[in-house]
């Protein structure tokens, strides 16, 4: 459930193509934290953690990219 928590925000960003009310700082900090966990899971070699943190990193990265795209481009 936690892996896909960002998907509703992704769908909303794609549908409405605006991101003025979303905090870039929050998504940036979340991405950095989850990406560090992803790197750590690669280091320890735990497949379930690699998949979970990889999917979470990807979801947060997509959201962050869409926020930046719709706000500045």
PDB file of C-alpha atoms in Angstrom:
ATOM      1  CA  UNK A   1       0.000   0.000   0.000  1.00  0.00           C
ATOM      2  CA  UNK A   2       2.793   2.414   0.885  1.00  0.00           C
ATOM      3  CA  UNK A   3       4.533   1.708  -2.425  1.00  0.00           C
ATOM      4  CA  UNK A   4       1.686   3.202  -4.393  1.00  0.00           C
ATOM      5  CA  UNK A   5       0.766   6.045  -2.049  1.00  0.00           C
ATOM      6  CA  UNK A   6       2.042   8.651  -4.509  1.00  0.00           C
ATOM      7  CA  UNK A   7       0.058   7.393  -7.483  1.00  0.00           C
ATOM      8  CA  UNK A   8      -3.113   9.414  -6.786  1.00  0.00           C
ATOM      9  CA  UNK A   9      -0.987  12.566  -6.809  1.00  0.00           C
ATOM     10  CA  UNK A  10       0.619  11.452 -10.072  1.00  0.00           C
ATOM     11  CA  UNK A  11      -2.770  10.953 -11.708  1.00  0.00           C
ATOM     12  CA  UNK A  12      -3.965  14.332 -10.433  1.00  0.00           C
ATOM     13  CA  UNK A  13      -0.854  16.079 -11.773  1.00  0.00           C
ATOM     14  CA  UNK A  14      -1.291  14.464 -15.190  1.00  0.00           C
ATOM     15  CA  UNK A  15      -5.022  15.195 -15.323  1.00  0.00           C
ATOM     16  CA  UNK A  16      -4.985  18.854 -14.247  1.00  0.00           C
ATOM     17  CA  UNK A  17      -1.459  19.788 -15.410  1.00  0.00           C
ATOM     18  CA  UNK A  18      -0.876  22.207 -12.535  1.00  0.00           C
ATOM     19  CA  UNK A  19       1.241  21.970  -9.412  1.00  0.00           C
ATOM     20  CA  UNK A  20       1.097  25.357  -7.711  1.00  0.00           C
ATOM     21  CA  UNK A  21      -0.326  23.991  -4.454  1.00  0.00           C
ATOM     22  CA  UNK A  22       2.225  21.168  -4.029  1.00  0.00           C
ATOM     23  CA  UNK A  23       5.413  21.564  -2.008  1.00  0.00           C
ATOM     24  CA  UNK A  24       8.554  20.932  -4.049  1.00  0.00           C
ATOM     25  CA  UNK A  25      10.615  20.767  -0.845  1.00  0.00           C
ATOM     26  CA  UNK A  26       8.538  17.930   0.561  1.00  0.00           C
ATOM     27  CA  UNK A  27       8.858  15.839  -2.593  1.00  0.00           C
ATOM     28  CA  UNK A  28      12.576  16.590  -2.901  1.00  0.00           C
ATOM     29  CA  UNK A  29      13.256  15.545   0.690  1.00  0.00           C
ATOM     30  CA  UNK A  30      11.104  12.426   0.278  1.00  0.00           C
ATOM     31  CA  UNK A  31      12.949  11.490  -2.907  1.00  0.00           C
ATOM     32  CA  UNK A  32      16.362  11.897  -1.276  1.00  0.00           C
ATOM     33  CA  UNK A  33      15.309   9.797   1.739  1.00  0.00           C
ATOM     34  CA  UNK A  34      13.767   6.980  -0.296  1.00  0.00           C
ATOM     35  CA  UNK A  35      16.661   6.978  -2.761  1.00  0.00           C
ATOM     36  CA  UNK A  36      19.144   6.602   0.102  1.00  0.00           C
ATOM     37  CA  UNK A  37      17.088   3.665   1.366  1.00  0.00           C
ATOM     38  CA  UNK A  38      17.154   2.214  -2.160  1.00  0.00           C
ATOM     39  CA  UNK A  39      20.957   2.478  -2.285  1.00  0.00           C
ATOM     40  CA  UNK A  40      21.204   0.854   1.151  1.00  0.00           C
ATOM     41  CA  UNK A  41      18.910  -1.984   0.080  1.00  0.00           C
ATOM     42  CA  UNK A  42      21.152  -2.567  -2.958  1.00  0.00           C
ATOM     43  CA  UNK A  43      24.151  -2.685  -0.633  1.00  0.00           C
ATOM     44  CA  UNK A  44      22.603  -5.296   1.676  1.00  0.00           C
ATOM     45  CA  UNK A  45      21.104  -7.214  -1.255  1.00  0.00           C
ATOM     46  CA  UNK A  46      17.573  -7.664   0.089  1.00  0.00           C
ATOM     47  CA  UNK A  47      15.344  -8.110  -2.976  1.00  0.00           C
ATOM     48  CA  UNK A  48      12.079  -7.108  -1.296  1.00  0.00           C
ATOM     49  CA  UNK A  49      13.626  -3.851  -0.055  1.00  0.00           C
ATOM     50  CA  UNK A  50      15.230  -3.197  -3.437  1.00  0.00           C
ATOM     51  CA  UNK A  51      11.865  -3.524  -5.166  1.00  0.00           C
ATOM     52  CA  UNK A  52       9.943  -1.541  -2.556  1.00  0.00           C
ATOM     53  CA  UNK A  53      12.418   1.335  -2.385  1.00  0.00           C
ATOM     54  CA  UNK A  54      12.970   1.285  -6.142  1.00  0.00           C
ATOM     55  CA  UNK A  55       9.244   1.606  -6.859  1.00  0.00           C
ATOM     56  CA  UNK A  56       8.871   4.303  -4.206  1.00  0.00           C
ATOM     57  CA  UNK A  57      11.848   6.238  -5.588  1.00  0.00           C
ATOM     58  CA  UNK A  58      10.429   6.032  -9.091  1.00  0.00           C
ATOM     59  CA  UNK A  59       6.975   7.208  -8.014  1.00  0.00           C
ATOM     60  CA  UNK A  60       8.343  10.158  -6.042  1.00  0.00           C
ATOM     61  CA  UNK A  61      10.741  11.049  -8.877  1.00  0.00           C
ATOM     62  CA  UNK A  62       7.882  11.066 -11.410  1.00  0.00           C
ATOM     63  CA  UNK A  63       5.818  13.311  -9.142  1.00  0.00           C
ATOM     64  CA  UNK A  64       8.744  15.661  -8.569  1.00  0.00           C
ATOM     65  CA  UNK A  65       9.416  15.828 -12.309  1.00  0.00           C
ATOM     66  CA  UNK A  66       5.768  16.604 -13.062  1.00  0.00           C
ATOM     67  CA  UNK A  67       5.664  19.276 -10.353  1.00  0.00           C
ATOM     68  CA  UNK A  68       8.709  20.984 -11.841  1.00  0.00           C
ATOM     69  CA  UNK A  69       7.417  20.597 -15.403  1.00  0.00           C
ATOM     70  CA  UNK A  70       4.000  22.089 -14.740  1.00  0.00           C
ATOM     71  CA  UNK A  71       5.299  24.852 -12.496  1.00  0.00           C
ATOM     72  CA  UNK A  72       8.271  26.096 -14.501  1.00  0.00           C
ATOM     73  CA  UNK A  73       7.891  24.885 -18.094  1.00  0.00           C
TER      74      UNK A  73
END
